[in-house]
Coordinates of C-alpha atoms and ligand atoms in Angstrom, one line a residue:
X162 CA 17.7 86.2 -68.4
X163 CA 18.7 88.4 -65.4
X164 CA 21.4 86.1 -63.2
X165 CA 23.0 87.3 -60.1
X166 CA 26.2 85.3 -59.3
X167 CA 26.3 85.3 -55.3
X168 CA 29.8 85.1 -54.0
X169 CA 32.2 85.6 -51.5
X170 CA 34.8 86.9 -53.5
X171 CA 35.6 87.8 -56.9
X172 CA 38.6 89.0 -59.0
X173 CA 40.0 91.7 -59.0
X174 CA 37.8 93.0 -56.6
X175 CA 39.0 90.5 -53.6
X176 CA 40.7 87.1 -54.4
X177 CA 42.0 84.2 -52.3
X178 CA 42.0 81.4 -55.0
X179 CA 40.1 79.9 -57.9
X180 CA 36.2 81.3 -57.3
X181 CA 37.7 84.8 -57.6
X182 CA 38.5 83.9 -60.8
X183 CA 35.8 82.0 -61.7
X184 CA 33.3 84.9 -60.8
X185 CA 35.1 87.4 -62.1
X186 CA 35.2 85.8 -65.2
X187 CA 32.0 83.8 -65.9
X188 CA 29.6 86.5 -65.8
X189 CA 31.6 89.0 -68.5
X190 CA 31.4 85.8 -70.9
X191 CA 27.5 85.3 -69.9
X192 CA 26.7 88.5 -70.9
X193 CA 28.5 88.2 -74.3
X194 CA 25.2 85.3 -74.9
X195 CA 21.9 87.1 -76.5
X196 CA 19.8 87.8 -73.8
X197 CA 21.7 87.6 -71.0
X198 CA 22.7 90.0 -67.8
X199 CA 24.6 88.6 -65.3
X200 CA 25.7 90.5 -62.6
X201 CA 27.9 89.9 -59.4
X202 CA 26.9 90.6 -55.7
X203 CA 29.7 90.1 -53.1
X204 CA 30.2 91.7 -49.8
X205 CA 32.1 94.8 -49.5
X206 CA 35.5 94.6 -47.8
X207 CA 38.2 97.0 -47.0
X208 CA 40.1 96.4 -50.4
X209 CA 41.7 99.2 -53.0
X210 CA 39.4 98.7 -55.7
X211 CA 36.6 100.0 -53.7
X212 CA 38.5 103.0 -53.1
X213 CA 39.7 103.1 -56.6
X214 CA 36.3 102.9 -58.0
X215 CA 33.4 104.9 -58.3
X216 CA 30.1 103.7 -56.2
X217 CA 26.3 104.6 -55.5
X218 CA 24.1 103.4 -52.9
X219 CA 21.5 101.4 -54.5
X220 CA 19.8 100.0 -51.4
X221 CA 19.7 100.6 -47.2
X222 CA 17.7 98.6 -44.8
X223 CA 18.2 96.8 -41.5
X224 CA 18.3 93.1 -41.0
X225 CA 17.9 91.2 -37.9
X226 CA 20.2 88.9 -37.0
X227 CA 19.1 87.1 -33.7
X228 CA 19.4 90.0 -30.6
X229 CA 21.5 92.3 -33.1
X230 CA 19.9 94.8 -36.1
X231 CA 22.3 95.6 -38.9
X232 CA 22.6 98.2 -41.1
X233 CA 22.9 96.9 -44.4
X234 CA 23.9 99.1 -47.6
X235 CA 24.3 97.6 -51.5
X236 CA 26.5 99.5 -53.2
X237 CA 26.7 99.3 -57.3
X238 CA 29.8 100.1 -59.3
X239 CA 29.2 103.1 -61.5
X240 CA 31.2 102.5 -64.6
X241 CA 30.7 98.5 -65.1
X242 CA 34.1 98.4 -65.9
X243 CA 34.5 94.4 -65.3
X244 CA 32.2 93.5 -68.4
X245 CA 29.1 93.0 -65.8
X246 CA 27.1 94.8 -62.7
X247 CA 28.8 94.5 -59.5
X248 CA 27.2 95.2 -56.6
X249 CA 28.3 95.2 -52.9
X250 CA 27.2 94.5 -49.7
X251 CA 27.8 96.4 -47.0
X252 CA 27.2 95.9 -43.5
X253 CA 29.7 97.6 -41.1
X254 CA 31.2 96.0 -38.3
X255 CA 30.5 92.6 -39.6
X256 CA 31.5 92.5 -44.0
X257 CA 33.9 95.7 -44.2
X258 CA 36.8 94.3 -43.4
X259 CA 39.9 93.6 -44.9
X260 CA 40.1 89.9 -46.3
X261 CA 36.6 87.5 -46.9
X262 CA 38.0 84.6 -44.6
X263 CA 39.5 84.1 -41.4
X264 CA 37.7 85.9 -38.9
X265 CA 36.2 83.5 -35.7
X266 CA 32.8 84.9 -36.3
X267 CA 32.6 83.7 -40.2
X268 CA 28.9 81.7 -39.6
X269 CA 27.5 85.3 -38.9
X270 CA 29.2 86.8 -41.6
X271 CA 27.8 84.7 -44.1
X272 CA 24.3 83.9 -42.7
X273 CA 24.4 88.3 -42.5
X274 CA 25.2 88.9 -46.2
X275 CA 22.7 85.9 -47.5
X276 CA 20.3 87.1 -45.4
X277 CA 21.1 91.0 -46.9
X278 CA 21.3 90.0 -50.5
X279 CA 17.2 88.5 -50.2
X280 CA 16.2 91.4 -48.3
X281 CA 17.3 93.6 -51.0
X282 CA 16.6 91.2 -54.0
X283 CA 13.0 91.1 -52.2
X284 CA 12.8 95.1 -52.0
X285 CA 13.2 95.1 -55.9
X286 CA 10.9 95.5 -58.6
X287 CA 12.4 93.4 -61.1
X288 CA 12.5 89.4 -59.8
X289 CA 15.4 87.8 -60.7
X290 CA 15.7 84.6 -62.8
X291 CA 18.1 83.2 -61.0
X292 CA 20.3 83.1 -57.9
X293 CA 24.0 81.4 -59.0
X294 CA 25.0 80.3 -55.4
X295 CA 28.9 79.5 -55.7
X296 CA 30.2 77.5 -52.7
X297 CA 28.9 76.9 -49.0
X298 CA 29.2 80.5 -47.9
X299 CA 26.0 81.5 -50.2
X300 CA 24.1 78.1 -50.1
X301 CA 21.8 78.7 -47.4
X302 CA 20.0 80.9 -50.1
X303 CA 17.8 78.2 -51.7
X304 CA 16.7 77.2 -48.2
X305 CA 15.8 80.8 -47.0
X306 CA 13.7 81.5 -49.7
X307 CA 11.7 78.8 -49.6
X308 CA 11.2 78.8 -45.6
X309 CA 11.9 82.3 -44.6
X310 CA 8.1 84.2 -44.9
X311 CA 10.0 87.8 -45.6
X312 CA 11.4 86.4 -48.8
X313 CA 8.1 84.9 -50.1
X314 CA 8.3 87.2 -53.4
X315 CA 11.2 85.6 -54.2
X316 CA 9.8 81.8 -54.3
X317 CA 9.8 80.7 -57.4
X318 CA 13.2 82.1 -58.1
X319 CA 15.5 79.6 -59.6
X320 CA 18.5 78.4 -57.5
X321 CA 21.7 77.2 -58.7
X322 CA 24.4 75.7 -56.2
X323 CA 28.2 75.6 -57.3
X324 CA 29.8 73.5 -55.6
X325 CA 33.9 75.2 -56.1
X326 CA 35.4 73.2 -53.0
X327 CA 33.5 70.3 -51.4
X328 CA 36.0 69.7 -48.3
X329 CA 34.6 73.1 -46.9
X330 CA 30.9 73.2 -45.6
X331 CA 30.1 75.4 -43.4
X332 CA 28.8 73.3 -40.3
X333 CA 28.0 75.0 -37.7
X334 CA 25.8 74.0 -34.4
X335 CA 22.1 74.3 -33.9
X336 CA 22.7 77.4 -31.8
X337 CA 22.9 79.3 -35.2
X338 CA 19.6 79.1 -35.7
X339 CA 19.0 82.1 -33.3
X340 CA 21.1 84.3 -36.3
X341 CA 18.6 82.7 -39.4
X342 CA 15.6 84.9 -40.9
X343 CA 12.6 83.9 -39.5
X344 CA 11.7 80.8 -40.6
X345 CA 8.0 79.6 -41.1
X346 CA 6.7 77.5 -38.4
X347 CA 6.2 74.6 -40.7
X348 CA 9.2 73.7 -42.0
X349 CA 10.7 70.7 -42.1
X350 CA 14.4 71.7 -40.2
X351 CA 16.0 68.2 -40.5
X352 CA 16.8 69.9 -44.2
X353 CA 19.7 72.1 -42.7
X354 CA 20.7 68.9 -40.7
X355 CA 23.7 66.8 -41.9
X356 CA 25.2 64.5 -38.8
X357 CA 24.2 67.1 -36.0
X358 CA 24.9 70.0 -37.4
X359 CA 23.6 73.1 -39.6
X360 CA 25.6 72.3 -42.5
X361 CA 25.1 75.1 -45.5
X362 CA 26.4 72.7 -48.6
X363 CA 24.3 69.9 -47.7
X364 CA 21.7 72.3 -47.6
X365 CA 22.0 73.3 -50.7
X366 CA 22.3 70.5 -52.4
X367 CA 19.2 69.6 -51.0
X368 CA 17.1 72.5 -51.3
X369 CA 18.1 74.0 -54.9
X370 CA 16.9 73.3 -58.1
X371 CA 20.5 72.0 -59.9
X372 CA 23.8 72.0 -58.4
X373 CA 26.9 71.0 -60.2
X374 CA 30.8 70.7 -59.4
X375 CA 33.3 72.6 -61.6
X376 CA 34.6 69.6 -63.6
X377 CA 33.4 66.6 -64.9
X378 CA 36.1 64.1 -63.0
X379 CA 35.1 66.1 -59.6
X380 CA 31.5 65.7 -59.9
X381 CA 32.2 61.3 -60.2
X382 CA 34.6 61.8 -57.7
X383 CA 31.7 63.4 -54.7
X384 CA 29.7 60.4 -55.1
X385 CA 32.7 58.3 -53.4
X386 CA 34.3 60.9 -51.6
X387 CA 32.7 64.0 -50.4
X388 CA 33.6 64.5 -46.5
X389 CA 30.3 62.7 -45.5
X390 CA 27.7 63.7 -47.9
X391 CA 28.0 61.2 -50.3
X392 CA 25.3 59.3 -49.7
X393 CA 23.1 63.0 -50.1
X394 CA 24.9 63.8 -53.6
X395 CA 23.7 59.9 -55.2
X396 CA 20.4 60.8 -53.3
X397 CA 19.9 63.8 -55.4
X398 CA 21.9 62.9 -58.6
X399 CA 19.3 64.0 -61.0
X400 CA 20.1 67.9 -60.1
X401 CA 24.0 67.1 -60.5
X402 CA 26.2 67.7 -63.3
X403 CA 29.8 68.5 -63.9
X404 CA 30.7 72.1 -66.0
X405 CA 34.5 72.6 -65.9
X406 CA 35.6 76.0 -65.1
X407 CA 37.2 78.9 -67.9
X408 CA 39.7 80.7 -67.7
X409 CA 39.7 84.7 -68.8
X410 CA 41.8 84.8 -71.6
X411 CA 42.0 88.5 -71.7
X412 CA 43.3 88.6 -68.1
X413 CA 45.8 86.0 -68.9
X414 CA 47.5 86.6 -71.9
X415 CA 51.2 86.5 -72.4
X416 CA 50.4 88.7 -75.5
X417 CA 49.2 91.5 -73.4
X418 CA 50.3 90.6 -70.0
X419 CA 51.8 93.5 -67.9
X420 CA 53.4 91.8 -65.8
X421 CA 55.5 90.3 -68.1
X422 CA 59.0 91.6 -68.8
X423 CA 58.2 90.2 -72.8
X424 CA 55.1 89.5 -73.7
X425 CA 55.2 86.7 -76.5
X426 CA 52.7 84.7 -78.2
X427 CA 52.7 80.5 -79.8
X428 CA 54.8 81.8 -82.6
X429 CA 58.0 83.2 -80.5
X430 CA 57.2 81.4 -77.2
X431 CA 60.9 79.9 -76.6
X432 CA 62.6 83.4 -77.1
X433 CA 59.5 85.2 -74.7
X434 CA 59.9 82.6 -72.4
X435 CA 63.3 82.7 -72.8
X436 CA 63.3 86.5 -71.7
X437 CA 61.2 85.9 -68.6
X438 CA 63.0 83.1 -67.5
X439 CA 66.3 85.2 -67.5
X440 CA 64.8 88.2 -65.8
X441 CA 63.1 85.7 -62.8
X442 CA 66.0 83.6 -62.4
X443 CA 68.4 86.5 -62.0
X444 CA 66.2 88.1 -59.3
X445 CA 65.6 85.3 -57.5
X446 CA 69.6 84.0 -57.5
X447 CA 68.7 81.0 -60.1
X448 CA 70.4 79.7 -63.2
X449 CA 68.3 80.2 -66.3
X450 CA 70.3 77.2 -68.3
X451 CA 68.8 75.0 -66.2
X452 CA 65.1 73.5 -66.4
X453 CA 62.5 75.7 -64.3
X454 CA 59.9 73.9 -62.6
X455 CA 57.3 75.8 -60.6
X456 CA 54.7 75.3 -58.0
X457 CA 52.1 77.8 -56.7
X458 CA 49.2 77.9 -54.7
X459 CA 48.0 77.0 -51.0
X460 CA 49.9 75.4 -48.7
X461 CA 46.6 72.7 -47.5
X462 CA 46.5 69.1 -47.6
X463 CA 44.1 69.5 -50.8
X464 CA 46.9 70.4 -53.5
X465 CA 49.8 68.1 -51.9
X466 CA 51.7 70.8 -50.3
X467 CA 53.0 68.9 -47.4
X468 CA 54.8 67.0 -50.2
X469 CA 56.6 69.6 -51.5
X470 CA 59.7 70.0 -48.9
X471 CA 60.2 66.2 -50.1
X472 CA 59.4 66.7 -53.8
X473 CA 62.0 69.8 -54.0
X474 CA 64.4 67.7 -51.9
X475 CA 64.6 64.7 -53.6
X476 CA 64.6 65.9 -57.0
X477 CA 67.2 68.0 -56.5
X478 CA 69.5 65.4 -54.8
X479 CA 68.7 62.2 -57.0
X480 CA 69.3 64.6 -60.4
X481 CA 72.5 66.2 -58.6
X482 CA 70.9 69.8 -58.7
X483 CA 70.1 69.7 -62.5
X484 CA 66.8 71.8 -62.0
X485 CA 65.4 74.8 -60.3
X486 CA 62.6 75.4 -58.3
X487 CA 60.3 78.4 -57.4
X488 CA 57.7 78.3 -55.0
X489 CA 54.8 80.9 -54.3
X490 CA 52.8 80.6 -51.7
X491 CA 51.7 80.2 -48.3
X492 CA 49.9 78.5 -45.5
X493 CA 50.4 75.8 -43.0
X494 CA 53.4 76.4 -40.7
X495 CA 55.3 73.3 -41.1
X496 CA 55.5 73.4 -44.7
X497 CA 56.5 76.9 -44.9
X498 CA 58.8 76.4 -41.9
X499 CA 60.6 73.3 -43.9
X500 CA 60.5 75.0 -47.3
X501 CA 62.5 78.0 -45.6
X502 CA 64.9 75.6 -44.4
X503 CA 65.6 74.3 -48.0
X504 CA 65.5 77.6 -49.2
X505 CA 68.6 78.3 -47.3
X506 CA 70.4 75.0 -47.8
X507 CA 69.8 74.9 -51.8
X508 CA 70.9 77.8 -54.3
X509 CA 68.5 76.2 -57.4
X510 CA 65.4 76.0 -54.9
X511 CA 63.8 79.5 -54.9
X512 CA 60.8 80.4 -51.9
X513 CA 58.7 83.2 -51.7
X514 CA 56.1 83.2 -49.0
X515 CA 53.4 85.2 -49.3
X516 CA 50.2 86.8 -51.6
X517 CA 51.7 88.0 -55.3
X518 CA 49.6 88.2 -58.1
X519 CA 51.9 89.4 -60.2
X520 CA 54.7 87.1 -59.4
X521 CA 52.0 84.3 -60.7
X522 CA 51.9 85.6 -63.9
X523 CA 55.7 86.1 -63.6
X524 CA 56.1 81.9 -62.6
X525 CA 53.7 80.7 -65.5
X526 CA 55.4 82.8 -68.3
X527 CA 58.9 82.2 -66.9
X528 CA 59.0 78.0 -65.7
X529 CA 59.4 75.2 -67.9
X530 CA 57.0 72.7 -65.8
X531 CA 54.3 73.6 -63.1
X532 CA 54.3 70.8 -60.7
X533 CA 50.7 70.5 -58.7
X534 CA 50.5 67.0 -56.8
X535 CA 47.0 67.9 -55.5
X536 CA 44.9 65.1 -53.6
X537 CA 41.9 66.9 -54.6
X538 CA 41.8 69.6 -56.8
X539 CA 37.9 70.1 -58.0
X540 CA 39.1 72.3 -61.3
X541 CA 42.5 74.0 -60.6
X542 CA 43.2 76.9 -62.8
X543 CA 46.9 76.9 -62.8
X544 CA 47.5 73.8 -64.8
X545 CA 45.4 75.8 -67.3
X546 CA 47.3 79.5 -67.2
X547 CA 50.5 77.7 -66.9
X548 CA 49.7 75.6 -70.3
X549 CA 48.3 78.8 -71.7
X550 CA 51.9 80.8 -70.9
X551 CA 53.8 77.9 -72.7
X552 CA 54.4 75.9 -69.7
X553 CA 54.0 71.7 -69.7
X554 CA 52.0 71.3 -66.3
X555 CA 52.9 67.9 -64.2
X556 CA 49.8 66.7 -62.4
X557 CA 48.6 63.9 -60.4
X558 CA 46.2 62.9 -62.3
X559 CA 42.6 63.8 -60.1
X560 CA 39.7 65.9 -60.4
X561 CA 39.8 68.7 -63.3
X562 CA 43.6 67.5 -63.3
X563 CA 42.3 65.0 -65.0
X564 CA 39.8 66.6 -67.6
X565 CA 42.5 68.8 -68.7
X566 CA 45.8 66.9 -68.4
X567 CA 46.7 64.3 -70.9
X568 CA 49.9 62.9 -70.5
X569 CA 52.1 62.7 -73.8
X570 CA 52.2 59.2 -73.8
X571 CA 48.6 59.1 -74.5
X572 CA 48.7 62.1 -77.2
X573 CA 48.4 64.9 -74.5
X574 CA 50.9 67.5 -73.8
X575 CA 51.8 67.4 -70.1
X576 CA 52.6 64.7 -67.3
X577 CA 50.1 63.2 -65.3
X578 CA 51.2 60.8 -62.3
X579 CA 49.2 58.6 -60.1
X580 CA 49.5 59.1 -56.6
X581 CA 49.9 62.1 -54.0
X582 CA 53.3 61.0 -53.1
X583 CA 56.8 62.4 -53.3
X584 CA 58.2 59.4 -55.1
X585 CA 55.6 59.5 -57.6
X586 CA 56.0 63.4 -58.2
X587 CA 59.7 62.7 -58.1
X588 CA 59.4 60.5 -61.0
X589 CA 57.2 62.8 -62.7
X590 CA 60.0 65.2 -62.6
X591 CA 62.6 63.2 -63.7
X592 CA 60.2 62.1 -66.6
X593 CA 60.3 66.0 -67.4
X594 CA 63.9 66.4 -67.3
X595 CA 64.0 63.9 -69.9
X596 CA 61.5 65.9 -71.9
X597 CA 63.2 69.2 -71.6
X598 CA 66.6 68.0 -73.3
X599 CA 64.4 66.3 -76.3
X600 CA 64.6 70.0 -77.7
X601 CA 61.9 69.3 -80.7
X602 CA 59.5 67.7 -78.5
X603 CA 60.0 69.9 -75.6
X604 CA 59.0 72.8 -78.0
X605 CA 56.4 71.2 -79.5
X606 CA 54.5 70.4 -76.3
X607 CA 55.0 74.5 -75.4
X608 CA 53.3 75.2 -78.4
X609 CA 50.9 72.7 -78.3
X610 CA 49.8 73.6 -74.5
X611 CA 49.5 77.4 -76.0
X612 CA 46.9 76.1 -78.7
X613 CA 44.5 74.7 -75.7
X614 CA 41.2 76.1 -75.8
X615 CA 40.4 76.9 -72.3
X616 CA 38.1 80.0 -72.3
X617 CA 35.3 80.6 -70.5
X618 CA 33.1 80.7 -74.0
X619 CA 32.0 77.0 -74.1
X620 CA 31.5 77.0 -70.4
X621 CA 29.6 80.0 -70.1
X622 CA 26.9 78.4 -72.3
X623 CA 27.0 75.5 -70.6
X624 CA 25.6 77.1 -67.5
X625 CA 23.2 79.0 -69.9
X626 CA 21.8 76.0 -70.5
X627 CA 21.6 75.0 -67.1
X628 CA 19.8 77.6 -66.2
X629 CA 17.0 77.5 -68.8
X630 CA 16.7 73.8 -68.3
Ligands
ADP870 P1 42.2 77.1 -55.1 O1 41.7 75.8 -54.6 O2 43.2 77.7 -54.2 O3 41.1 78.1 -55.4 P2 42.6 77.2 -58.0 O4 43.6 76.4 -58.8 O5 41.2 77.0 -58.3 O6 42.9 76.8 -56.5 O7 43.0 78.7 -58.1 C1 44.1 79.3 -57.6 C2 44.2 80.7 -58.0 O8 44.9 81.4 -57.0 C3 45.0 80.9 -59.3 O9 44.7 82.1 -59.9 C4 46.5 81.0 -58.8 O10 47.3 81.7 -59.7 C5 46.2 81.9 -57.5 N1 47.2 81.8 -56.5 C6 47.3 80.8 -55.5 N2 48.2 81.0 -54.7 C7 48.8 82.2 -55.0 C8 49.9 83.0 -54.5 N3 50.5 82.7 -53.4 N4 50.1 84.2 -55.1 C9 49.4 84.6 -56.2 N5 48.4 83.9 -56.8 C10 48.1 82.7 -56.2

């Protein structure tokens, strides 16, 4: 079955957050299933691995995009070296840039490379099976190939939406319609419509042929809370389903793991953690004899970060500084503004603002707890690296929080708490403290969090069988 996996980003290529990971992964265990070839097709932005990798031009044409004609180049990486084709779109001026989000004219960028990657796909010999749409930014596809004349070899195509984030569609105002493909005189246009605007996700939850949300718990949750399309998502329930997301167990492996300073395994996880722990605590001014809890990730509304100035304030005055705390990340200025603040008041409270990979790897080997009080977290992937580096994650208990957190006192291995609060997280932590001076249980949930099964194998399959149904 030949599957291309359309996508704004993908690791290690360029990543913000989860999809990266996702479609970086996904496809490399696809292709490990008999009689399957997935392959990834992402724009082409200013980032080292393109210069550090070897390319040829597969494909150049010309789109139109209303008054404007691009120049549109797909580039394909010689040596397959992520486990799966990867080709890139190029399109200068408009995709070859340095980051995939961010810039004011984002609509264009995204109605450019969807309407680049049918161009192309329609210029081919061999038609596709199917089109894996992931998120907002690529779900216009399923509409333009059924309404758009120049794709008309491609109808028939099967479409797949993935729906990685629902709180970011994509509207944009009728206006945009000047920048679509043609589209045929017939159609129907109330399908891009959702409240009086173009919006991209509902459209393709409308217009393709199964959608699904990246857990189980997120998929229920849409029907009740979807920022407005609820109502569409029950409409079209029979194309829905729930697949929770991987992770890539040979990129994150505390075995193998580079960036570790000792790379350990279930067997000697309190002396490798031990080792890391030591090493991150001394560079970032921390004692290592005391609990290490760590948060990383976003600073949004979604995952709770406006919490966290109160979370790391109030845990460490009501247990009279008997913890540390790291923080990576970055985003809204308040947040960042207060956590400075702390930063400077509190020597166990740790910042760094900012982008690090491999200070990621370096938090999840290293911390005792990962704290992640999201209000919406669709799948999350840190709960599931941090469990697979040996570290007991504390979530509030939503989304794929939920289908992959149990909290010991109901046979699971980590702490789940109720509400996106402070006080609630607070008392998470303080439930942890008590946890990390039960020595025997505290090891036994590091271990046991190391034995999760969380690869991408069972998933992958899952989406196999999506696609043949
Ligand atoms: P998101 O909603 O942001 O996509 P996910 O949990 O699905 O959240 O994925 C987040 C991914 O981004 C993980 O791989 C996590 O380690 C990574 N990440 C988030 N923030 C940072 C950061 N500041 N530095 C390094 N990695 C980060």
């Amino acid at each position: 079955m030949n599957v291309y996996h359309l996508s704004m980003e993908c690791f290690p290529v360029a990543k913000v957050g989860g999809l990266a990971d996702v479609v970086g992964a996904l496809p490399k265990y696809q292709n490990k299933i008999e009689g399957m070839d997935a392959k990834v097709v992402m724009p082409w932005y200013n980032k080292p691995f393109v210069h550090d990798h070897d390319f040829e031009t597969v494909f150049h044409g010309y789109i139109h995009q209303g008054p404007n004609m691009l120049r549109v180049h797909v580039m394909k990486e010689r040596g397959s070296v992520l486990g799966f084709d990867l080709f890139l779109v190029q399109i200068p001026g408009l995709l070859d840039r340095d980051n995939p989000y961010g810039y004011h004219d984002e609509s264009y960028q995204f109605l450019a490379f969807q309407h680049a990657v049918l161009h192309w796909l329609t210029a081919m010999k061999i038609r596709p099976d199917v089109l894996h749409c992931h998120d907002y930014h690529t779900g216009l596809i399923p509409f333009m190939i059924e309404n758009c004349p120049e794709f008309g070899v491609l109808k028939g195509v099967k479409t797949i939406g993935t729906i990685h984030n629902g709180e970011y569609q994509g509207q944009m105002k009728w206006e945009m319609l000047e920048f679509f493909p043609w589209i045929n005189g017939n159609t129907d246009l109330r399908v891009l419509d959702w409240s009086g605007y173009i919006n991209p996700l509902a459209t393709m939850i409308k217009c393709c042929d199964a959608f699904n949300a990246v857990s189980g718990g997120y998929m229920e949750e849409l029907y009740h809370s979807f920022k407005g399309l609820e109502q569409l998502v029950r409409q079209e329930h029979q194309k829905a389903s729930g697949i929770i997301n991987g992770i890539d167990t040979e990129v994150w492996d505390p075995k193998t793991d580079d960036y570790l300073d000792y790379n350990f395994g279930a067997e000697n996880a309190q002396h490798g953690k031990w080792i890391n722990k030591k090493e991150l605590c001394e560079e970032y001014g921390l004692n290592p004899d005391l609990p290490l809890f760590g948060f990383i990730g976003r600073f949004a509304g979604e995952k709770g970060a406006d919490l966290l100035p109160d979370i790391v304030w109030q845990s460490i005055q009501q247990t009279y500084g008997a913890l540390n705390i790291i923080i990576l990340g970055s985003g809204e200025r308040h947040t960042e503004e207060k956590l400075s603040e702390l930063s400077w008041h509190y020597s166990n409270f740790a910042l760094d603002l900012g982008y690090k990979e491999y200070l990621s790897h370096k938090i999840y080997a290293s911390a005792d707890f990962l704290i992640m009080p999201s209000r919406v977290e669709p799948c999350g992937l840190n709960q599931m690296y941090a469990m697979r580096y040996g570290t007991v994650p504390i979530v509030r208990y939503t989304g794929g929080l939920r289908d992959t957190v149990q909290d010991i006192s109901s046979g699971g291995a980590g702490i789940n708490f109720g509400e996106a609060t402070a006080a609630d997280a607070v008392h998470a932590v303080k439930r942890a403290l008590h946890i990390y001076h039960e020595k025997d249980l505290m090891e036994r949930l590091v271990k046991t969090n190391m034995e999760f099964d969380f690869s991408w194998d069972k998933s992958a399959g899952n989406y196999v069988n999506l696609y043949s149904k």
